[in-house]
PDB file of C-alpha atoms in Angstrom:
ATOM      1  CA  MET A  27      -7.685 -38.201 -10.740  1.00  0.00           C
ATOM      2  CA  ALA A  28      -7.102 -35.328  -8.440  1.00  0.00           C
ATOM      3  CA  THR A  29      -9.256 -35.688  -4.881  1.00  0.00           C
ATOM      4  CA  GLY A  30     -11.795 -34.282  -2.636  1.00  0.00           C
ATOM      5  CA  LYS A  31      -8.636 -32.904  -0.515  1.00  0.00           C
ATOM      6  CA  ASP A  32      -6.488 -31.732  -3.264  1.00  0.00           C
ATOM      7  CA  ARG A  33      -9.644 -29.945  -3.986  1.00  0.00           C
ATOM      8  CA  GLN A  34      -9.904 -28.068  -0.987  1.00  0.00           C
ATOM      9  CA  LYS A  35      -6.735 -27.379  -1.235  1.00  0.00           C
ATOM     10  CA  GLN A  36      -6.258 -25.104  -4.337  1.00  0.00           C
ATOM     11  CA  LEU A  37      -9.805 -23.919  -2.957  1.00  0.00           C
ATOM     12  CA  ALA A  38      -8.519 -22.668   0.145  1.00  0.00           C
ATOM     13  CA  ARG A  39      -5.089 -21.429  -1.693  1.00  0.00           C
ATOM     14  CA  GLU A  40      -6.793 -19.604  -3.846  1.00  0.00           C
ATOM     15  CA  HIS A  41      -9.213 -17.839  -1.382  1.00  0.00           C
ATOM     16  CA  HIS A  42      -6.033 -17.106   0.425  1.00  0.00           C
ATOM     17  CA  GLU A  43      -4.402 -15.030  -3.015  1.00  0.00           C
ATOM     18  CA  ARG A  44      -7.547 -13.463  -3.135  1.00  0.00           C
ATOM     19  CA  GLN A  45      -7.560 -12.018   0.387  1.00  0.00           C
ATOM     20  CA  MET A  46      -4.063 -10.860  -0.441  1.00  0.00           C
ATOM     21  CA  GLN A  47      -4.977  -9.028  -3.575  1.00  0.00           C
ATOM     22  CA  ARG A  48      -7.496  -7.114  -1.402  1.00  0.00           C
ATOM     23  CA  ARG A  49      -4.927  -6.570   1.184  1.00  0.00           C
ATOM     24  CA  ILE A  50      -2.571  -5.061  -1.834  1.00  0.00           C
ATOM     25  CA  GLU A  51      -5.161  -3.046  -3.128  1.00  0.00           C
ATOM     26  CA  ARG A  52      -6.272  -1.327   0.196  1.00  0.00           C
ATOM     27  CA  GLU A  53      -2.532  -1.145   0.535  1.00  0.00           C
ATOM     28  CA  GLN A  54      -2.298   1.041  -2.481  1.00  0.00           C
ATOM     29  CA  ARG A  55      -5.405   3.265  -1.725  1.00  0.00           C
ATOM     30  CA  ALA A  56      -4.378   4.358   1.949  1.00  0.00           C
ATOM     31  CA  LYS A  57      -1.037   5.364   0.631  1.00  0.00           C
ATOM     32  CA  ARG A  58      -3.046   7.584  -2.282  1.00  0.00           C
ATOM     33  CA  ASN A  59      -6.171   8.646   0.064  1.00  0.00           C
ATOM     34  CA  ALA A  60      -4.597   9.577   2.909  1.00  0.00           C
ATOM     35  CA  ILE A  61      -5.905  13.152   4.371  1.00  0.00           C
ATOM     36  CA  ILE A  62      -7.586  15.710   2.162  1.00  0.00           C
ATOM     37  CA  GLY A  63      -5.505  18.189   0.691  1.00  0.00           C
ATOM     38  CA  SER A  64      -2.467  16.404  -0.172  1.00  0.00           C
ATOM     39  CA  SER A  65      -1.986  13.861   2.883  1.00  0.00           C
ATOM     40  CA  ILE A  66      -3.326  12.147   6.128  1.00  0.00           C
ATOM     41  CA  GLY A  67      -6.666  11.616   7.590  1.00  0.00           C
ATOM     42  CA  VAL A  68      -9.116  14.295   9.208  1.00  0.00           C
ATOM     43  CA  VAL A  69     -12.439  14.184  10.490  1.00  0.00           C
ATOM     44  CA  VAL A  70     -15.080  15.204   9.280  1.00  0.00           C
ATOM     45  CA  VAL A  71     -19.082  14.737   9.947  1.00  0.00           C
ATOM     46  CA  VAL A  72     -21.106  14.844   7.858  1.00  0.00           C
ATOM     47  CA  GLY A  73     -24.725  14.217   8.743  1.00  0.00           C
ATOM     48  CA  GLY A  74     -24.125  12.161  11.155  1.00  0.00           C
ATOM     49  CA  VAL A  75     -21.422  10.169  10.247  1.00  0.00           C
ATOM     50  CA  VAL A  76     -17.569  10.137  10.268  1.00  0.00           C
ATOM     51  CA  ALA A  77     -15.114  10.207   7.545  1.00  0.00           C
ATOM     52  CA  ALA A  78     -11.577  10.578   7.524  1.00  0.00           C
ATOM     53  CA  VAL A  79     -10.792  13.798   5.006  1.00  0.00           C
ATOM     54  CA  THR A  80      -7.954  13.343   2.768  1.00  0.00           C
ATOM     55  CA  LEU A  81      -5.911  15.559   0.250  1.00  0.00           C
ATOM     56  CA  LEU A  82      -2.060  13.913  -0.643  1.00  0.00           C
ATOM     57  CA  ASN A  83       0.427  16.279  -1.732  1.00  0.00           C
ATOM     58  CA  GLY A  84       3.977  14.577  -2.808  1.00  0.00           C
ATOM     59  CA  GLY A  85       6.250  12.357  -1.242  1.00  0.00           C
ATOM     60  CA  GLY A  86       4.736   8.659  -3.147  1.00  0.00           C
ATOM     61  CA  SER A  87       1.527  10.183  -1.714  1.00  0.00           C
ATOM     62  CA  LYS A  88      -1.280  11.544  -3.444  1.00  0.00           C
ATOM     63  CA  THR A  89      -2.699  15.157  -2.796  1.00  0.00           C
ATOM     64  CA  GLU A  90      -6.313  14.022  -2.801  1.00  0.00           C
ATOM     65  CA  ALA A  91      -9.565  15.034  -1.344  1.00  0.00           C
ATOM     66  CA  ALA A  92     -11.234  12.159   0.064  1.00  0.00           C
ATOM     67  CA  ALA A  93     -13.874  10.861   1.965  1.00  0.00           C
ATOM     68  CA  THR A  94     -12.706   7.183   3.595  1.00  0.00           C
ATOM     69  CA  PRO A  95     -14.639   4.953   6.468  1.00  0.00           C
ATOM     70  CA  SER A  96     -11.376   4.979   9.213  1.00  0.00           C
ATOM     71  CA  ALA A  97      -9.783   8.700  10.363  1.00  0.00           C
ATOM     72  CA  SER A  98      -6.592   9.081  11.851  1.00  0.00           C
ATOM     73  CA  ALA A  99      -5.464  12.068  14.017  1.00  0.00           C
ATOM     74  CA  PRO A 100      -5.337  15.331  12.958  1.00  0.00           C
ATOM     75  CA  VAL A 101      -2.499  17.086  11.305  1.00  0.00           C
ATOM     76  CA  THR A 102      -0.773  20.053  12.967  1.00  0.00           C
ATOM     77  CA  SER A 103      -0.694  23.344  11.068  1.00  0.00           C
ATOM     78  CA  ALA A 104       2.480  24.160  12.465  1.00  0.00           C
ATOM     79  CA  PRO A 105       5.681  23.651  10.160  1.00  0.00           C
ATOM     80  CA  PRO A 106       8.351  21.599  11.055  1.00  0.00           C
ATOM     81  CA  SER A 107      11.959  23.280  11.943  1.00  0.00           C
ATOM     82  CA  THR A 108      13.528  21.305   9.342  1.00  0.00           C
ATOM     83  CA  GLY A 109      10.129  22.397   6.495  1.00  0.00           C
ATOM     84  CA  PRO A 110       9.796  25.582   4.899  1.00  0.00           C
ATOM     85  CA  LYS A 111       9.608  28.664   6.818  1.00  0.00           C
ATOM     86  CA  PRO A 112       6.410  30.331   6.859  1.00  0.00           C
ATOM     87  CA  TYR A 113       6.129  34.348   5.330  1.00  0.00           C
ATOM     88  CA  ASN A 114       9.003  36.793   6.630  1.00  0.00           C
ATOM     89  CA  ALA A 115       6.412  39.893   6.731  1.00  0.00           C
ATOM     90  CA  ALA A 116      10.136  41.956   7.593  1.00  0.00           C
ATOM     91  CA  THR A 117      11.849  40.836   5.081  1.00  0.00           C
ATOM     92  CA  GLY A 118       8.840  40.183   2.500  1.00  0.00           C
ATOM     93  CA  THR A 119       9.942  36.368   1.552  1.00  0.00           C
ATOM     94  CA  CYS A 120       9.115  33.434   1.511  1.00  0.00           C
ATOM     95  CA  ASP A 121      10.368  30.336   1.798  1.00  0.00           C
ATOM     96  CA  TYR A 122       9.918  27.523  -1.293  1.00  0.00           C
ATOM     97  CA  VAL A 123      11.909  23.937  -0.172  1.00  0.00           C
ATOM     98  CA  LYS A 124      13.045  21.579  -3.148  1.00  0.00           C
ATOM     99  CA  ASP A 125      11.237  17.653  -3.128  1.00  0.00           C
ATOM    100  CA  THR A 126      11.414  15.489  -5.260  1.00  0.00           C
ATOM    101  CA  ASN A 127       8.628  13.082  -4.268  1.00  0.00           C
ATOM    102  CA  GLY A 128       5.581  11.836  -6.375  1.00  0.00           C
ATOM    103  CA  GLN A 129       5.570  12.776 -10.119  1.00  0.00           C
ATOM    104  CA  VAL A 130       7.518  15.874 -10.846  1.00  0.00           C
ATOM    105  CA  LYS A 131       6.997  18.277 -12.904  1.00  0.00           C
ATOM    106  CA  SER A 132       9.454  20.737 -12.388  1.00  0.00           C
ATOM    107  CA  VAL A 133       9.634  24.449 -13.351  1.00  0.00           C
ATOM    108  CA  GLY A 134      12.481  25.461 -11.081  1.00  0.00           C
ATOM    109  CA  LEU A 135      11.681  27.690  -7.441  1.00  0.00           C
ATOM    110  CA  PRO A 136       9.502  30.519  -7.396  1.00  0.00           C
ATOM    111  CA  PRO A 137      11.212  34.350  -6.123  1.00  0.00           C
ATOM    112  CA  THR A 138      11.033  34.175  -2.568  1.00  0.00           C
ATOM    113  CA  GLU A 139      10.378  38.094  -2.741  1.00  0.00           C
ATOM    114  CA  ALA A 140       6.253  38.460  -2.217  1.00  0.00           C
ATOM    115  CA  LYS A 141       4.439  41.638  -1.581  1.00  0.00           C
ATOM    116  CA  THR A 142       1.528  41.421   0.245  1.00  0.00           C
ATOM    117  CA  THR A 143      -0.176  44.145  -1.556  1.00  0.00           C
ATOM    118  CA  PRO A 144      -2.531  44.077  -3.768  1.00  0.00           C
ATOM    119  CA  THR A 145      -4.963  42.831  -1.016  1.00  0.00           C
ATOM    120  CA  THR A 146      -5.998  40.537  -3.465  1.00  0.00           C
ATOM    121  CA  LYS A 147      -5.624  39.226  -7.227  1.00  0.00           C
ATOM    122  CA  THR A 148      -7.898  37.638  -9.676  1.00  0.00           C
ATOM    123  CA  MET A 149      -6.953  33.999 -11.435  1.00  0.00           C
ATOM    124  CA  THR A 150      -9.078  32.834 -14.330  1.00  0.00           C
ATOM    125  CA  PHE A 151      -8.710  29.199 -15.151  1.00  0.00           C
ATOM    126  CA  LYS A 152      -9.777  29.215 -18.807  1.00  0.00           C
ATOM    127  CA  THR A 153     -11.157  24.928 -18.812  1.00  0.00           C
ATOM    128  CA  ASN A 154     -12.991  23.301 -21.748  1.00  0.00           C
ATOM    129  CA  LEU A 155     -16.489  24.063 -19.754  1.00  0.00           C
ATOM    130  CA  GLY A 156     -15.780  27.445 -19.231  1.00  0.00           C
ATOM    131  CA  ASP A 157     -13.616  30.199 -17.426  1.00  0.00           C
ATOM    132  CA  VAL A 158     -13.193  30.084 -13.352  1.00  0.00           C
ATOM    133  CA  VAL A 159     -12.316  32.385 -11.947  1.00  0.00           C
ATOM    134  CA  VAL A 160     -10.935  33.032  -8.704  1.00  0.00           C
ATOM    135  CA  GLU A 161      -9.792  36.560  -6.046  1.00  0.00           C
ATOM    136  CA  LEU A 162      -6.935  35.239  -4.604  1.00  0.00           C
ATOM    137  CA  ASN A 163      -6.672  36.764  -0.914  1.00  0.00           C
ATOM    138  CA  ASN A 164      -3.349  38.064  -0.992  1.00  0.00           C
ATOM    139  CA  ALA A 165      -2.607  39.720   2.243  1.00  0.00           C
ATOM    140  CA  LYS A 166      -3.083  36.495   3.912  1.00  0.00           C
ATOM    141  CA  ALA A 167      -1.571  33.845   1.733  1.00  0.00           C
ATOM    142  CA  PRO A 168       1.402  35.535   0.164  1.00  0.00           C
ATOM    143  CA  CYS A 169       3.790  32.726  -0.515  1.00  0.00           C
ATOM    144  CA  THR A 170       1.008  30.990  -1.578  1.00  0.00           C
ATOM    145  CA  VAL A 171       0.053  33.411  -4.002  1.00  0.00           C
ATOM    146  CA  ASN A 172       3.344  34.044  -4.974  1.00  0.00           C
ATOM    147  CA  SER A 173       3.615  30.463  -5.732  1.00  0.00           C
ATOM    148  CA  LEU A 174       0.576  29.877  -7.949  1.00  0.00           C
ATOM    149  CA  GLU A 175       1.734  32.991  -9.954  1.00  0.00           C
ATOM    150  CA  PHE A 176       5.099  31.688 -10.661  1.00  0.00           C
ATOM    151  CA  LEU A 177       3.228  28.277 -11.888  1.00  0.00           C
ATOM    152  CA  ALA A 178       0.968  30.383 -14.167  1.00  0.00           C
ATOM    153  CA  LYS A 179       3.645  32.208 -15.825  1.00  0.00           C
ATOM    154  CA  LYS A 180       5.318  28.976 -16.687  1.00  0.00           C
ATOM    155  CA  LYS A 181       2.592  27.211 -18.195  1.00  0.00           C
ATOM    156  CA  TYR A 182       2.223  24.080 -15.218  1.00  0.00           C
ATOM    157  CA  TYR A 183      -1.061  24.096 -15.164  1.00  0.00           C
ATOM    158  CA  ASP A 184      -1.729  24.057 -19.142  1.00  0.00           C
ATOM    159  CA  GLY A 185      -3.526  20.540 -20.396  1.00  0.00           C
ATOM    160  CA  SER A 186      -4.033  19.538 -17.103  1.00  0.00           C
ATOM    161  CA  LYS A 187      -7.216  17.979 -15.840  1.00  0.00           C
ATOM    162  CA  CYS A 188      -9.022  17.747 -12.905  1.00  0.00           C
ATOM    163  CA  HIS A 189      -8.891  14.615 -11.218  1.00  0.00           C
ATOM    164  CA  ARG A 190     -10.582  14.053  -8.063  1.00  0.00           C
ATOM    165  CA  LEU A 191     -14.419  14.764  -7.963  1.00  0.00           C
ATOM    166  CA  GLY A 192     -16.335  14.040  -4.180  1.00  0.00           C
ATOM    167  CA  SER A 193     -20.360  14.053  -4.200  1.00  0.00           C
ATOM    168  CA  ASP A 194     -22.539  16.233  -2.241  1.00  0.00           C
ATOM    169  CA  LYS A 195     -21.456  14.613   1.402  1.00  0.00           C
ATOM    170  CA  PHE A 196     -17.622  15.021   0.602  1.00  0.00           C
ATOM    171  CA  PRO A 197     -18.103  18.711  -1.904  1.00  0.00           C
ATOM    172  CA  MET A 198     -15.157  19.059  -3.622  1.00  0.00           C
ATOM    173  CA  LEU A 199     -12.606  18.883  -6.910  1.00  0.00           C
ATOM    174  CA  GLN A 200      -9.214  18.455  -6.990  1.00  0.00           C
ATOM    175  CA  CYS A 201      -6.722  19.324  -8.971  1.00  0.00           C
ATOM    176  CA  GLY A 202      -2.804  20.875 -10.524  1.00  0.00           C
ATOM    177  CA  ASP A 203      -1.334  17.464 -10.974  1.00  0.00           C
ATOM    178  CA  PRO A 204      -0.025  17.594 -14.483  1.00  0.00           C
ATOM    179  CA  THR A 205       0.654  14.045 -14.627  1.00  0.00           C
ATOM    180  CA  ALA A 206      -2.753  13.486 -14.124  1.00  0.00           C
ATOM    181  CA  LYS A 207      -4.889  10.907 -16.251  1.00  0.00           C
ATOM    182  CA  ALA A 208      -7.859  11.494 -14.914  1.00  0.00           C
ATOM    183  CA  ASP A 209      -9.443   8.321 -16.144  1.00  0.00           C
ATOM    184  CA  GLY A 210     -10.586   6.933 -13.134  1.00  0.00           C
ATOM    185  CA  LYS A 211      -7.386   3.990 -13.542  1.00  0.00           C
ATOM    186  CA  THR A 212      -4.338   5.572 -13.287  1.00  0.00           C
ATOM    187  CA  GLN A 213      -2.498   4.748  -9.819  1.00  0.00           C
ATOM    188  CA  THR A 214      -0.083   7.650  -9.068  1.00  0.00           C
ATOM    189  CA  ASP A 215      -2.766  10.446 -10.011  1.00  0.00           C
ATOM    190  CA  GLY A 216      -2.988  12.550  -7.493  1.00  0.00           C
ATOM    191  CA  THR A 217       1.210  12.809  -7.141  1.00  0.00           C
ATOM    192  CA  GLY A 218       2.153  15.390  -8.969  1.00  0.00           C
ATOM    193  CA  THR A 219       4.277  18.157  -7.762  1.00  0.00           C
ATOM    194  CA  PRO A 220       6.304  21.251  -9.148  1.00  0.00           C
ATOM    195  CA  GLY A 221       9.447  19.847  -7.034  1.00  0.00           C
ATOM    196  CA  TYR A 222       8.605  21.955  -4.520  1.00  0.00           C
ATOM    197  CA  VAL A 223       6.746  22.998  -1.440  1.00  0.00           C
ATOM    198  CA  MET A 224       5.941  25.372   0.996  1.00  0.00           C
ATOM    199  CA  ALA A 225       4.192  26.456   4.371  1.00  0.00           C
ATOM    200  CA  GLU A 226       0.673  26.273   4.871  1.00  0.00           C
ATOM    201  CA  GLU A 227      -0.570  29.824   5.464  1.00  0.00           C
ATOM    202  CA  ASN A 228      -4.074  31.772   6.402  1.00  0.00           C
ATOM    203  CA  LEU A 229      -5.373  29.181   8.910  1.00  0.00           C
ATOM    204  CA  THR A 230      -6.602  31.274  12.161  1.00  0.00           C
ATOM    205  CA  GLY A 231     -10.082  30.558  11.068  1.00  0.00           C
ATOM    206  CA  ALA A 232     -10.522  29.190   8.418  1.00  0.00           C
ATOM    207  CA  ALA A 233     -13.424  27.803   6.940  1.00  0.00           C
ATOM    208  CA  TYR A 234     -14.365  25.787   3.890  1.00  0.00           C
ATOM    209  CA  LYS A 235     -17.723  27.121   2.167  1.00  0.00           C
ATOM    210  CA  ARG A 236     -19.213  26.941  -0.972  1.00  0.00           C
ATOM    211  CA  GLY A 237     -16.861  28.799  -3.274  1.00  0.00           C
ATOM    212  CA  THR A 238     -13.619  28.288  -0.825  1.00  0.00           C
ATOM    213  CA  MET A 239     -10.375  27.328  -3.321  1.00  0.00           C
ATOM    214  CA  ALA A 240      -7.970  26.127  -0.792  1.00  0.00           C
ATOM    215  CA  MET A 241      -4.619  24.227  -1.597  1.00  0.00           C
ATOM    216  CA  ALA A 242      -3.836  20.546  -0.825  1.00  0.00           C
ATOM    217  CA  LYS A 243      -0.898  18.588   1.022  1.00  0.00           C
ATOM    218  CA  THR A 244       0.022  15.543   2.750  1.00  0.00           C
ATOM    219  CA  GLN A 245      -0.221  14.905   5.957  1.00  0.00           C
ATOM    220  CA  ALA A 246       2.943  16.470   6.790  1.00  0.00           C
ATOM    221  CA  PRO A 247       2.992  20.464   7.886  1.00  0.00           C
ATOM    222  CA  GLY A 248       4.774  22.610   5.223  1.00  0.00           C
ATOM    223  CA  SER A 249       3.799  20.022   2.511  1.00  0.00           C
ATOM    224  CA  THR A 250       1.738  22.354   0.006  1.00  0.00           C
ATOM    225  CA  GLY A 251       2.411  22.494  -3.749  1.00  0.00           C
ATOM    226  CA  SER A 252       0.626  23.194  -6.627  1.00  0.00           C
ATOM    227  CA  GLN A 253      -1.962  20.734  -6.251  1.00  0.00           C
ATOM    228  CA  PHE A 254      -5.665  22.718  -4.907  1.00  0.00           C
ATOM    229  CA  PHE A 255      -9.527  22.072  -4.354  1.00  0.00           C
ATOM    230  CA  TRP A 256     -12.656  23.807  -5.180  1.00  0.00           C
ATOM    231  CA  ILE A 257     -15.449  23.418  -3.248  1.00  0.00           C
ATOM    232  CA  TYR A 258     -19.066  23.626  -4.565  1.00  0.00           C
ATOM    233  CA  GLY A 259     -20.878  22.691  -1.088  1.00  0.00           C
ATOM    234  CA  ASP A 260     -19.973  23.688   2.308  1.00  0.00           C
ATOM    235  CA  LEU A 261     -16.990  21.360   4.464  1.00  0.00           C
ATOM    236  CA  ALA A 262     -18.174  22.159   7.764  1.00  0.00           C
ATOM    237  CA  GLY A 263     -16.005  19.621   9.433  1.00  0.00           C
ATOM    238  CA  LEU A 264     -12.760  19.887   7.708  1.00  0.00           C
ATOM    239  CA  SER A 265      -9.769  21.141  10.244  1.00  0.00           C
ATOM    240  CA  PRO A 266      -8.144  23.684  10.130  1.00  0.00           C
ATOM    241  CA  ASP A 267      -5.003  22.682   7.489  1.00  0.00           C
ATOM    242  CA  TYR A 268      -5.131  23.406   4.509  1.00  0.00           C
ATOM    243  CA  THR A 269      -4.695  26.520   2.792  1.00  0.00           C
ATOM    244  CA  PRO A 270      -7.503  28.701   1.777  1.00  0.00           C
ATOM    245  CA  VAL A 271      -6.212  30.707  -1.353  1.00  0.00           C
ATOM    246  CA  GLY A 272      -9.045  32.700  -2.166  1.00  0.00           C
ATOM    247  CA  THR A 273     -12.608  32.737  -3.445  1.00  0.00           C
ATOM    248  CA  ILE A 274     -14.376  31.421  -6.672  1.00  0.00           C
ATOM    249  CA  THR A 275     -16.099  34.281  -8.128  1.00  0.00           C
ATOM    250  CA  LYS A 276     -17.253  33.073 -11.435  1.00  0.00           C
ATOM    251  CA  GLY A 277     -17.737  29.460 -12.423  1.00  0.00           C
ATOM    252  CA  LEU A 278     -19.372  27.232  -9.706  1.00  0.00           C
ATOM    253  CA  ASP A 279     -22.069  26.262 -11.881  1.00  0.00           C
ATOM    254  CA  ILE A 280     -19.505  24.583 -13.768  1.00  0.00           C
ATOM    255  CA  LEU A 281     -18.668  22.524 -10.986  1.00  0.00           C
ATOM    256  CA  ASP A 282     -22.458  21.663  -9.922  1.00  0.00           C
ATOM    257  CA  LYS A 283     -22.355  20.347 -13.425  1.00  0.00           C
ATOM    258  CA  VAL A 284     -19.544  18.112 -13.098  1.00  0.00           C
ATOM    259  CA  ASN A 285     -20.755  16.905  -9.375  1.00  0.00           C
ATOM    260  CA  LYS A 286     -23.833  15.564 -11.021  1.00  0.00           C
ATOM    261  CA  ALA A 287     -21.789  13.746 -14.185  1.00  0.00           C
ATOM    262  CA  GLY A 288     -20.803  12.000 -11.109  1.00  0.00           C
ATOM    263  CA  ILE A 289     -17.119  10.030 -10.880  1.00  0.00           C
ATOM    264  CA  LYS A 290     -15.955   7.129 -13.477  1.00  0.00           C
ATOM    265  CA  ALA A 291     -15.475   4.614 -10.579  1.00  0.00           C
ATOM    266  CA  ASP A 292     -15.343   4.808  -6.722  1.00  0.00           C
ATOM    267  CA  ALA A 293     -11.979   4.663  -5.498  1.00  0.00           C
ATOM    268  CA  GLY A 294     -12.802   3.232  -2.559  1.00  0.00           C
ATOM    269  CA  ASP A 295     -13.756   6.509  -0.451  1.00  0.00           C
ATOM    270  CA  GLY A 296     -16.233   7.539  -2.547  1.00  0.00           C
ATOM    271  CA  THR A 297     -14.236   9.828  -4.769  1.00  0.00           C
ATOM    272  CA  GLY A 298     -13.075   9.404  -8.366  1.00  0.00           C
ATOM    273  CA  ALA A 299     -11.805  10.552 -11.580  1.00  0.00           C
ATOM    274  CA  PRO A 300     -14.478  12.682 -12.960  1.00  0.00           C
ATOM    275  CA  LYS A 301     -16.890  11.082 -15.189  1.00  0.00           C
ATOM    276  CA  GLN A 302     -16.950  14.819 -17.302  1.00  0.00           C
ATOM    277  CA  THR A 303     -13.279  15.789 -18.050  1.00  0.00           C
ATOM    278  CA  VAL A 304     -12.259  19.411 -16.371  1.00  0.00           C
ATOM    279  CA  GLU A 305      -8.831  20.521 -18.182  1.00  0.00           C
ATOM    280  CA  ILE A 306      -7.667  23.232 -17.522  1.00  0.00           C
ATOM    281  CA  LYS A 307      -6.486  25.155 -21.026  1.00  0.00           C
ATOM    282  CA  ASP A 308      -4.644  27.773 -19.409  1.00  0.00           C
ATOM    283  CA  VAL A 309      -4.073  30.329 -16.335  1.00  0.00           C
ATOM    284  CA  THR A 310      -3.947  33.657 -15.620  1.00  0.00           C
ATOM    285  CA  ILE A 311      -3.321  36.216 -12.667  1.00  0.00           C
ATOM    286  CA  SER A 312      -3.800  39.822 -12.576  1.00  0.00           C
ATOM    287  CA  GLY A 313      -3.831  42.736 -10.122  1.00  0.00           C
ATOM    288  CA  LYS A 314      -1.725  45.781 -10.289  1.00  0.00           C
ATOM    289  CA  SER A 315       1.437  45.789  -7.400  1.00  0.00           C
TER     290      SER A 315
END
């Protein structure tokens, strides 16, 4: 027959197991939600509330945009000497470095030659909710635009779902992971990568206002991949570490609709898979050279 002491030991053991489970869940979220873009921590002040904004991309951590209750130091925007090099204006070439971290859907490497003309190109995302059209800044982000054009031609984004929605305080929708389920349950959502990374671009004076399309990345500089986020509000406090690649010219009403529908489940940082599914059916880029 169980004694009072036995019962106390059992309760203590169960309490310890619950604490360990919560600790594991917190650690999993921390790996997934490191920095807005694709990595770890940026400090954002919204309505007097300090939040760490996180966009993860590759390295087993997610390329996502999210707000967390604690903040890490901002990342540097200069790529390390061993990482991908920025655009070489003298030769007109880009540097794409193989990266096997995360959930890889390999389509090869983009061509290294990239032209800064025309200065803009038009990227059209055909989704289940209508078209989202973006004017890409080819003059200031040639390597990023070159990569997006390569991925579009490879049908990399076709059939993919936007996996992470923010809120009015963190107004962005993150997409570009072709492996994401966007069901609010799959822990690997946001870890998808094309198997290569590139240096960030167009960071001088970068502003993340309503209508901006920017690239997600991990904490490390030079870790931009395929994931991106569409901003439907203003992220005035976001540090200039994520390549602003273009401006949405059509489809902001779609993002507003998705935002209004909310998220399926809170990942612990105020973000989550959108209730209103956004599936990218086809992507095309046009612009005369």
